[in-house]
Each structure stands twice: as structure tokens, then as C-alpha cells.
mmCIF file of C-alpha atoms and ligand atoms in Angstrom:
data_model
loop_
_atom_site.group_PDB
_atom_site.id
_atom_site.type_symbol
_atom_site.label_atom_id
_atom_site.label_comp_id
_atom_site.label_asym_id
_atom_site.label_seq_id
_atom_site.Cartn_x
_atom_site.Cartn_y
_atom_site.Cartn_z
ATOM 1 C CA MET D 1 1.781 -21.497 -2.331
ATOM 2 C CA ARG D 2 0.055 -18.181 -1.970
ATOM 3 C CA LEU D 3 0.445 -16.946 1.569
ATOM 4 C CA PRO D 4 -2.733 -16.442 3.522
ATOM 5 C CA SER D 5 -1.265 -13.265 5.053
ATOM 6 C CA ARG D 6 -1.668 -11.506 1.707
ATOM 7 C CA ALA D 7 -5.308 -12.425 1.691
ATOM 8 C CA LEU D 8 -5.538 -11.024 5.194
ATOM 9 C CA GLY D 9 -3.894 -7.837 3.969
ATOM 10 C CA SER D 10 -1.518 -7.729 6.928
ATOM 11 C CA PRO D 11 2.284 -7.566 7.030
ATOM 12 C CA TYR D 12 4.208 -10.636 8.124
ATOM 13 C CA PRO D 13 4.847 -9.543 11.737
ATOM 14 C CA MET D 14 1.098 -9.259 12.180
ATOM 15 C CA TRP D 15 0.727 -12.624 10.478
ATOM 16 C CA TYR D 16 2.992 -14.291 13.029
ATOM 17 C CA ARG D 17 1.233 -12.543 15.901
ATOM 18 C CA ILE D 18 -2.024 -13.990 14.662
ATOM 19 C CA CYS D 19 -0.494 -17.460 14.500
ATOM 20 C CA ALA D 20 1.089 -17.015 17.940
ATOM 21 C CA TYR D 21 -2.286 -16.041 19.292
ATOM 22 C CA ILE D 22 -3.832 -19.188 17.842
ATOM 23 C CA ASP D 23 -0.911 -21.200 19.299
ATOM 24 C CA ALA D 24 -1.713 -19.925 22.739
ATOM 25 C CA VAL D 25 -5.423 -20.538 22.385
ATOM 26 C CA ILE D 26 -5.131 -24.036 20.970
ATOM 27 C CA GLY D 27 -2.045 -25.011 22.978
ATOM 28 C CA SER D 28 -0.528 -27.717 20.788
ATOM 29 C CA SER D 29 3.059 -27.979 19.498
ATOM 30 C CA HIS D 30 4.163 -26.429 16.222
ATOM 31 C CA SER D 31 5.815 -29.588 14.859
ATOM 32 C CA ALA D 32 2.771 -31.708 15.529
ATOM 33 C CA ARG D 33 0.678 -29.136 13.755
ATOM 34 C CA ARG D 34 2.992 -29.078 10.724
ATOM 35 C CA SER D 35 2.828 -32.885 10.523
ATOM 36 C CA ARG D 36 -0.904 -32.866 10.513
ATOM 37 C CA ILE D 37 -0.905 -30.185 7.807
ATOM 38 C CA ALA D 38 1.452 -32.244 5.641
ATOM 39 C CA ALA D 39 -0.758 -35.282 6.068
ATOM 40 C CA SER D 40 -3.788 -33.234 5.088
ATOM 41 C CA VAL D 41 -2.248 -31.460 2.106
ATOM 42 C CA ALA D 42 -5.054 -32.590 -0.162
ATOM 43 C CA ALA D 43 -7.429 -30.434 1.840
ATOM 44 C CA ILE D 44 -5.375 -27.241 1.492
ATOM 45 C CA SER D 45 -6.852 -25.975 -1.743
ATOM 46 C CA ALA D 46 -10.301 -26.157 -0.271
ATOM 47 C CA SER D 47 -9.093 -24.294 2.823
ATOM 48 C CA ARG D 48 -7.415 -21.556 0.744
ATOM 49 C CA SER D 49 -10.576 -20.850 -1.154
ATOM 50 C CA SER D 50 -12.483 -20.420 2.052
ATOM 51 C CA SER D 51 -13.093 -16.853 3.149
ATOM 52 C CA ARG D 52 -13.258 -17.984 6.788
ATOM 53 C CA ARG D 53 -9.993 -17.070 8.581
ATOM 54 C CA PHE D 54 -10.820 -17.769 12.172
ATOM 55 C CA ALA D 55 -12.684 -20.747 13.390
ATOM 56 C CA PRO D 56 -15.907 -19.981 15.145
ATOM 57 C CA VAL D 57 -16.833 -22.041 18.156
ATOM 58 C CA GLY D 58 -17.361 -25.647 17.172
ATOM 59 C CA VAL D 59 -15.152 -25.672 14.052
ATOM 60 C CA PRO D 60 -12.400 -28.364 14.175
ATOM 61 C CA ARG D 61 -9.062 -26.778 15.054
ATOM 62 C CA SER D 62 -7.266 -28.517 12.171
ATOM 63 C CA ASP D 63 -9.345 -26.340 9.845
ATOM 64 C CA VAL D 64 -7.948 -23.182 11.496
ATOM 65 C CA MET D 65 -4.372 -24.459 11.251
ATOM 66 C CA LEU D 66 -4.605 -25.301 7.576
ATOM 67 C CA GLN D 67 -5.544 -21.733 6.810
ATOM 68 C CA CYS D 68 -2.948 -20.021 8.977
ATOM 69 C CA TYR D 69 0.306 -21.962 8.582
ATOM 70 C CA PRO D 70 2.090 -22.027 5.231
ATOM 71 C CA LEU D 71 4.043 -25.179 4.423
ATOM 72 C CA THR D 72 7.144 -23.096 3.650
ATOM 73 C CA MET D 73 8.608 -19.949 5.206
ATOM 74 C CA PRO D 74 7.246 -16.778 3.601
ATOM 75 C CA GLU D 75 9.354 -15.213 0.859
ATOM 76 C CA ARG D 76 10.804 -11.772 1.602
ATOM 77 C CA ARG D 77 9.314 -9.091 -0.579
ATOM 78 C CA THR D 78 11.969 -7.941 -3.036
ATOM 79 C CA SER D 79 12.231 -5.027 -5.434
ATOM 80 C CA ARG D 80 14.653 -3.289 -7.777
ATOM 81 C CA THR D 81 15.029 0.392 -8.479
ATOM 82 C CA LEU D 82 17.412 2.982 -9.836
ATOM 83 C CA ALA D 83 18.681 5.197 -7.030
ATOM 84 C CA VAL D 84 21.469 7.448 -5.829
ATOM 85 C CA VAL D 85 22.862 7.583 -2.305
ATOM 86 C CA THR D 86 22.403 11.092 -0.911
ATOM 87 C CA SER D 87 23.564 10.490 2.651
ATOM 88 C CA ARG D 88 24.557 7.666 4.953
ATOM 89 C CA PHE D 89 25.577 6.906 8.516
ATOM 90 C CA ARG D 90 27.281 4.045 10.286
ATOM 91 C CA LEU D 91 25.281 1.423 12.084
ATOM 92 C CA GLY D 92 26.878 -1.094 14.442
ATOM 93 C CA GLU D 93 30.202 -2.696 13.600
ATOM 94 C CA ALA D 94 29.982 -2.981 9.838
ATOM 95 C CA ASP D 95 26.638 -1.730 8.505
ATOM 96 C CA ARG D 96 25.482 1.554 7.044
ATOM 97 C CA VAL D 97 22.053 3.129 6.824
ATOM 98 C CA LEU D 98 21.731 4.772 3.421
ATOM 99 C CA THR D 99 19.341 7.501 2.378
ATOM 100 C CA LEU D 100 18.525 6.989 -1.268
ATOM 101 C CA ILE D 101 16.388 8.830 -3.754
ATOM 102 C CA SER D 102 14.887 7.114 -6.716
ATOM 103 C CA PRO D 103 12.827 8.416 -9.660
ATOM 104 C CA ASP D 104 9.943 6.045 -8.966
ATOM 105 C CA ARG D 105 10.044 5.827 -5.190
ATOM 106 C CA GLY D 106 11.216 9.207 -3.956
ATOM 107 C CA LYS D 107 13.260 9.165 -0.762
ATOM 108 C CA PHE D 108 13.759 6.029 1.304
ATOM 109 C CA LYS D 109 16.222 4.471 3.715
ATOM 110 C CA ALA D 110 17.893 1.083 3.379
ATOM 111 C CA ILE D 111 20.480 -0.878 5.341
ATOM 112 C CA ALA D 112 23.649 -2.055 3.618
ATOM 113 C CA LYS D 113 24.707 -4.927 5.870
ATOM 114 C CA GLY D 114 28.399 -5.610 6.318
ATOM 115 C CA VAL D 115 29.246 -2.894 3.803
ATOM 116 C CA ARG D 116 32.161 -1.561 5.848
ATOM 117 C CA LYS D 117 33.951 -4.907 5.833
ATOM 118 C CA PRO D 118 36.830 -5.021 3.334
ATOM 119 C CA THR D 119 35.406 -8.216 1.880
ATOM 120 C CA SER D 120 31.892 -6.835 1.335
ATOM 121 C CA ARG D 121 30.496 -7.347 -2.149
ATOM 122 C CA LEU D 122 28.425 -4.163 -1.738
ATOM 123 C CA GLY D 123 31.290 -1.948 -0.541
ATOM 124 C CA GLY D 124 32.441 -0.277 -3.736
ATOM 125 C CA GLY D 125 28.925 -0.100 -5.112
ATOM 126 C CA VAL D 126 27.442 2.275 -2.562
ATOM 127 C CA GLU D 127 30.076 4.974 -2.856
ATOM 128 C CA PRO D 128 28.842 8.505 -3.573
ATOM 129 C CA PHE D 129 28.173 10.079 -6.964
ATOM 130 C CA ALA D 130 26.850 7.007 -8.714
ATOM 131 C CA GLU D 131 23.489 5.969 -10.081
ATOM 132 C CA LEU D 132 22.844 2.436 -8.921
ATOM 133 C CA GLU D 133 20.462 -0.336 -9.739
ATOM 134 C CA VAL D 134 19.654 -1.537 -6.251
ATOM 135 C CA ALA D 135 18.057 -4.851 -5.300
ATOM 136 C CA LEU D 136 16.189 -4.631 -2.005
ATOM 137 C CA ALA D 137 14.528 -7.036 0.375
ATOM 138 C CA ALA D 138 11.828 -5.810 2.719
ATOM 139 C CA GLY D 139 13.166 -5.529 6.260
ATOM 140 C CA ARG D 140 11.512 -4.981 9.599
ATOM 141 C CA THR D 141 12.279 -1.248 9.771
ATOM 142 C CA PHE D 142 14.137 -0.426 6.552
ATOM 143 C CA ASP D 143 14.672 -2.328 3.331
ATOM 144 C CA VAL D 144 17.918 -4.285 3.110
ATOM 145 C CA VAL D 145 20.257 -3.806 0.147
ATOM 146 C CA THR D 146 21.006 -7.235 -1.306
ATOM 147 C CA GLN D 147 22.725 -6.280 -4.556
ATOM 148 C CA VAL D 148 24.094 -3.145 -6.207
ATOM 149 C CA GLN D 149 24.908 -2.608 -9.853
ATOM 150 C CA PRO D 150 26.390 0.820 -10.720
ATOM 151 C CA GLN D 151 24.813 2.210 -13.891
ATOM 152 C CA ARG D 152 26.604 5.569 -14.069
ATOM 153 C CA VAL D 153 29.506 6.809 -12.001
ATOM 154 C CA TRP D 154 30.604 10.456 -11.839
ATOM 155 C CA LEU D 155 34.225 9.578 -11.226
ATOM 156 C CA GLY D 156 35.399 13.086 -12.095
ATOM 157 C CA LEU D 157 33.731 14.472 -8.965
ATOM 158 C CA ARG D 158 35.552 12.221 -6.541
ATOM 159 C CA GLY D 159 38.943 13.762 -7.092
ATOM 160 C CA ARG D 160 37.932 17.450 -6.994
ATOM 161 C CA LEU D 161 37.197 18.834 -3.550
ATOM 162 C CA LEU D 162 35.152 21.897 -4.529
ATOM 163 C CA SER D 163 33.169 19.999 -7.178
ATOM 164 C CA SER D 164 32.421 17.185 -4.746
ATOM 165 C CA ALA D 165 31.335 19.752 -2.113
ATOM 166 C CA VAL D 166 28.877 21.270 -4.615
ATOM 167 C CA ALA D 167 27.741 17.766 -5.614
ATOM 168 C CA TRP D 168 26.976 16.900 -1.956
ATOM 169 C CA TYR D 169 25.236 20.245 -1.526
ATOM 170 C CA ALA D 170 23.013 19.565 -4.565
ATOM 171 C CA ALA D 171 22.315 16.085 -3.182
ATOM 172 C CA GLU D 172 21.229 17.482 0.191
ATOM 173 C CA LEU D 173 19.047 20.143 -1.445
ATOM 174 C CA VAL D 174 17.280 17.477 -3.500
ATOM 175 C CA GLU D 175 17.089 14.982 -0.631
ATOM 176 C CA ARG D 176 15.361 17.478 1.642
ATOM 177 C CA ALA D 177 12.859 18.509 -1.034
ATOM 178 C CA THR D 178 12.010 14.903 -1.957
ATOM 179 C CA SER D 179 9.085 13.247 -0.182
ATOM 180 C CA GLU D 180 9.390 9.762 1.282
ATOM 181 C CA GLU D 181 7.998 6.997 -0.895
ATOM 182 C CA GLN D 182 6.614 9.501 -3.424
ATOM 183 C CA PRO D 183 7.890 9.489 -7.020
ATOM 184 C CA GLU D 184 9.749 12.762 -7.696
ATOM 185 C CA PRO D 185 11.367 12.215 -11.122
ATOM 186 C CA GLU D 186 11.900 15.939 -11.721
ATOM 187 C CA LEU D 187 13.953 16.385 -8.547
ATOM 188 C CA TYR D 188 15.902 13.205 -9.280
ATOM 189 C CA ALA D 189 16.713 14.460 -12.793
ATOM 190 C CA LEU D 190 17.785 17.807 -11.336
ATOM 191 C CA LEU D 191 20.414 16.139 -9.159
ATOM 192 C CA LEU D 192 21.824 14.058 -12.009
ATOM 193 C CA ARG D 193 21.925 17.172 -14.185
ATOM 194 C CA ALA D 194 23.901 19.049 -11.520
ATOM 195 C CA TRP D 195 26.420 16.190 -11.326
ATOM 196 C CA ASP D 196 26.676 16.123 -15.140
ATOM 197 C CA LEU D 197 27.403 19.861 -15.199
ATOM 198 C CA LEU D 198 30.116 19.548 -12.570
ATOM 199 C CA GLU D 199 31.750 16.650 -14.347
ATOM 200 C CA ALA D 200 31.613 18.562 -17.647
ATOM 201 C CA GLY D 201 33.659 21.337 -16.045
ATOM 202 C CA VAL D 202 30.974 24.022 -15.682
ATOM 203 C CA PRO D 203 32.254 26.327 -12.895
ATOM 204 C CA ASP D 204 31.343 25.006 -9.448
ATOM 205 C CA VAL D 205 29.895 28.301 -8.236
ATOM 206 C CA LEU D 206 27.604 28.487 -11.265
ATOM 207 C CA VAL D 207 26.348 24.925 -10.716
ATOM 208 C CA ALA D 208 25.699 25.690 -7.038
ATOM 209 C CA ARG D 209 23.568 28.754 -7.870
ATOM 210 C CA TRP D 210 21.796 26.956 -10.735
ATOM 211 C CA SER D 211 21.007 24.012 -8.409
ATOM 212 C CA GLU D 212 19.514 26.322 -5.781
ATOM 213 C CA LEU D 213 17.271 28.164 -8.227
ATOM 214 C CA ALA D 214 16.246 24.986 -10.085
ATOM 215 C CA LEU D 215 15.444 23.328 -6.747
ATOM 216 C CA LEU D 216 13.280 26.258 -5.619
ATOM 217 C CA ASP D 217 11.459 26.209 -8.967
ATOM 218 C CA ALA D 218 10.958 22.418 -8.952
ATOM 219 C CA ALA D 219 9.829 22.357 -5.325
ATOM 220 C CA GLY D 220 7.036 24.845 -6.017
ATOM 221 C CA HIS D 221 8.772 27.857 -4.418
ATOM 222 C CA ALA D 222 9.895 29.616 -7.585
ATOM 223 C CA PRO D 223 10.989 33.173 -6.696
ATOM 224 C CA GLU D 224 9.144 35.963 -8.503
ATOM 225 C CA LEU D 225 11.703 37.707 -10.731
ATOM 226 C CA ASP D 226 9.536 39.655 -13.162
ATOM 227 C CA HIS D 227 7.256 41.742 -10.960
ATOM 228 C CA CYS D 228 7.216 43.307 -7.526
ATOM 229 C CA VAL D 229 5.544 40.761 -5.243
ATOM 230 C CA ASP D 230 3.664 43.616 -3.584
ATOM 231 C CA CYS D 231 2.381 45.945 -6.315
ATOM 232 C CA GLY D 232 2.901 43.718 -9.377
ATOM 233 C CA ARG D 233 4.847 46.353 -11.306
ATOM 234 C CA ALA D 234 7.631 45.178 -13.639
ATOM 235 C CA PRO D 235 10.932 46.834 -12.618
ATOM 236 C CA GLN D 236 12.681 49.118 -15.086
ATOM 237 C CA GLU D 237 16.178 48.536 -16.407
ATOM 238 C CA GLY D 238 18.749 49.667 -13.826
ATOM 239 C CA GLU D 239 16.169 50.116 -11.066
ATOM 240 C CA ALA D 240 17.336 49.389 -7.522
ATOM 241 C CA LEU D 241 15.226 46.695 -5.846
ATOM 242 C CA ARG D 242 14.884 44.643 -2.690
ATOM 243 C CA TRP D 243 15.066 40.868 -2.269
ATOM 244 C CA ASP D 244 12.490 39.479 0.139
ATOM 245 C CA GLU D 245 12.745 35.686 0.386
ATOM 246 C CA ARG D 246 9.819 35.467 2.809
ATOM 247 C CA ALA D 247 7.530 37.274 0.365
ATOM 248 C CA GLY D 248 8.927 35.109 -2.444
ATOM 249 C CA GLY D 249 10.887 37.415 -4.746
ATOM 250 C CA ILE D 250 11.711 41.002 -5.656
ATOM 251 C CA HIS D 251 10.206 44.185 -4.230
ATOM 252 C CA CYS D 252 10.235 47.791 -5.370
ATOM 253 C CA MET D 253 12.291 49.928 -3.000
ATOM 254 C CA ASN D 254 9.043 51.608 -1.923
ATOM 255 C CA HIS D 255 7.290 48.388 -1.001
ATOM 256 C CA GLY D 256 7.962 45.786 1.625
ATOM 257 C CA GLU D 257 11.225 44.789 3.240
ATOM 258 C CA GLY D 258 14.351 42.905 2.299
ATOM 259 C CA ALA D 259 17.993 43.385 1.413
ATOM 260 C CA PRO D 260 18.943 45.750 -1.421
ATOM 261 C CA PHE D 261 19.155 43.913 -4.721
ATOM 262 C CA SER D 262 20.629 45.373 -7.892
ATOM 263 C CA SER D 263 19.308 45.117 -11.420
ATOM 264 C CA ASP D 264 22.549 43.285 -12.356
ATOM 265 C CA GLY D 265 21.780 40.658 -9.719
ATOM 266 C CA LEU D 266 18.262 40.344 -11.094
ATOM 267 C CA ARG D 267 19.602 39.965 -14.641
ATOM 268 C CA LEU D 268 21.882 37.137 -13.513
ATOM 269 C CA LEU D 269 19.057 35.361 -11.667
ATOM 270 C CA ARG D 270 16.846 35.563 -14.741
ATOM 271 C CA ALA D 271 19.689 34.218 -16.892
ATOM 272 C CA LEU D 272 20.130 31.280 -14.489
ATOM 273 C CA ARG D 273 16.485 30.409 -14.979
ATOM 274 C CA ARG D 274 16.385 31.007 -18.720
ATOM 275 C CA PHE D 275 19.658 29.638 -20.085
ATOM 276 C CA ALA D 276 21.461 26.343 -19.754
ATOM 277 C CA PRO D 277 24.430 26.596 -17.366
ATOM 278 C CA GLU D 278 26.743 25.473 -20.197
ATOM 279 C CA GLN D 279 25.809 28.661 -22.071
ATOM 280 C CA LEU D 280 26.463 30.849 -19.026
ATOM 281 C CA ALA D 281 29.787 29.121 -18.415
ATOM 282 C CA ALA D 282 31.104 30.711 -21.593
ATOM 283 C CA LEU D 283 30.425 34.207 -20.202
ATOM 284 C CA ARG D 284 32.589 36.117 -17.769
ATOM 285 C CA LEU D 285 30.238 36.694 -14.857
ATOM 286 C CA PRO D 286 30.982 39.712 -12.626
ATOM 287 C CA SER D 287 31.685 38.852 -8.997
ATOM 288 C CA GLY D 288 29.388 41.519 -7.469
ATOM 289 C CA PRO D 289 26.106 40.184 -8.921
ATOM 290 C CA LEU D 290 27.295 36.609 -8.283
ATOM 291 C CA GLN D 291 27.692 37.395 -4.578
ATOM 292 C CA GLU D 292 24.309 39.132 -4.509
ATOM 293 C CA VAL D 293 22.641 36.111 -6.108
ATOM 294 C CA ASP D 294 24.484 33.825 -3.677
ATOM 295 C CA ARG D 295 23.087 35.761 -0.675
ATOM 296 C CA ALA D 296 19.579 35.925 -2.155
ATOM 297 C CA LEU D 297 19.313 32.213 -2.982
ATOM 298 C CA ARG D 298 20.924 31.222 0.297
ATOM 299 C CA ALA D 299 18.257 33.207 2.138
ATOM 300 C CA ALA D 300 15.530 31.599 0.001
ATOM 301 C CA ILE D 301 16.834 28.070 0.761
ATOM 302 C CA LEU D 302 17.050 28.905 4.473
ATOM 303 C CA ASN D 303 13.496 30.221 4.339
ATOM 304 C CA LEU D 304 12.314 27.043 2.566
ATOM 305 C CA TYR D 305 13.931 24.510 4.917
ATOM 306 C CA GLY D 306 14.047 26.470 8.159
ATOM 307 C CA ARG D 307 17.783 25.840 8.552
ATOM 308 C CA GLU D 308 20.834 25.762 6.357
ATOM 309 C CA PRO D 309 21.799 22.497 4.700
ATOM 310 C CA LYS D 310 24.758 20.979 6.566
ATOM 311 C CA SER D 311 26.677 20.581 3.332
ATOM 312 C CA ARG D 312 26.462 24.352 2.773
ATOM 313 C CA THR D 313 28.812 24.911 5.713
ATOM 314 C CA PHE D 314 31.282 22.456 4.213
ATOM 315 C CA LEU D 315 30.950 24.172 0.834
ATOM 316 C CA ASP D 316 31.726 27.539 2.460
ATOM 317 C CA GLU D 317 34.841 26.078 4.089
ATOM 318 C CA VAL D 318 36.291 24.606 0.916
ATOM 319 C CA SER D 319 35.353 27.713 -1.109
ATOM 320 C CA ALA D 320 37.206 30.084 1.243
HETATM 321 ZN ZN1 LIG I 1 6.135 47.295 -5.747
#
């Protein structure tokens, strides 16, 4: 039967509070009430169609009970979505709280109960670097993962330390830019693209820089690379510049503040935006401009989030 709580527009906890309130007011036992409801089942359809939810003074109490108590326990709201696990932490003896991002739901948290037990059916399914079809049941605080079906697994990342460090870094960048319960398909696609590039063997450092710039662009903080953010003049070939992440891009040397930034660094940044990383992978990129671009994008990410992603520290350690 259709649950009256939906008609009330309230979640189930509120629904039970309402019923508990009526219990206290009326003061009769639950089982006796259920028996009377079963005996009066023929009257239920008439009660359901009624818009009256609370009995005014003088209305028989059986009328109130018919409207408030379902004959069966309410079903848990369930859903399915594609998602990737971007972070997780342990909860209690055997559970994990997962942070997932999904193309149609954005960022959300869910509990994987018993997942750390060796016998768990979910265990292998919620490992990193996989796109999962996740079945969820609505929980009190977070949704509960009831079933996991891997759709794609980036197995090649799991055995390569530097690639997996870049993959986690890309995941944290995307996770932090993704809003909760808001569809962000572009950011989701960006993360899967970064994992594809790593698995295809595109150099890790190139994927890391591409992920940073693509994330800034997709998150609405695209750095200005074509004109001075102060005077609007296009820089000449070979001209020395400044990088000012707080102003949002390049400066002439005469305007504003920021670290010195070479025209070679600017050329590499523009190439990262313009060309597919697979095309750049075929080129021999000089280390000087790569380091300049690393510093510039790192500063831009720090400026965007207010602190460095935790996975960036790990990436630095394994890159050293
Ligand atoms: Zn200028």
C-alpha cells in the first residue's frame, strides 16, 4: 500500500515521531491497534483518500489510526547509480564510510557494512580505481551500499606506485571540486579520462599537470593564458612574464605581482589546454618549463582550495 508518510511529505523518522505522538495521546497498545486496523481493512481505501491527517476533537480515534499506521513495515528507499570511490575511512569493527562521486548525483557518502570482513560480498567491489554500479538503500545518516557491480576496473594503476599516486591525486582534485548531491558529469568524466591516460602509459607527470589544468578549467577557475590579467595585452614571443594565481593568470612584468614565468612555461601551459595529452606524450618536454608549470598550477590549486590536497604530499614523496 502507498505509505501515508509520502503524502505527508515527511521522512520516515518524522513519520514514526508522529505515530509515537499519537500513541502517547491516545494511550492504547500497538498490537490492539493493528488488530483493529486488520479488522477494518475494508475502510482503508476511504481513509487513504481523505485529506484529513489528524483527527479533530470528536473524531473517532480508529479513524486517526487507519490513516497513520501502514499494515506492513515501510520499504527502504533504494537507488542505483554509476560511481567511483574517491576516498574512504574505517568505521567500527568492519565497516567503511565511502566518499563516492557519480555523474548524476555528484558527491555523496555511503556506508559499506561489513566490508572489511574477509567473507564480505562487497569487499573486492569497493577497491579503488573502478567504476561501479552501486545499489543503495536510504540510511539514517548516509545511504547503505547493498550491492556493487564493477563496470570498469583500471587494474594497470594498482601495480604502479607513481601512477596510482597520480590517480589518487586526480580523484582528490575532482572530489573537492564536486558539489554534494549535484550532478557534475564533466568533472566525473575528467577523472575517468585521467585514469584512462595513466593506464594507457601517458607519463605520470604529464597526466598530473593535465588533470590540474583541466580541473581548474572545469571548475570555473580557468587561468588566463592569452592576455595580461591587468592590462589585457597579449604577451610577445619570448617575453618574460609573471604568474599570479590570485589574479587568475599571467601578468606583464610591469604589472601586478607573482613569480617569474617564462614564455616556454606559458607555451607548455597553452599546449596542455589545447592538445590531447596523448599527443604531448610523443614530445620530449624540457624539464625547466615542466617544473615552472608544476609550481604555477600547484599555486593555483592551493589558491582554489585554500590548502594543498593531502594526496599531493604523497605524490611528492613517491616522485622524489
Ligand atoms: Zn599587463
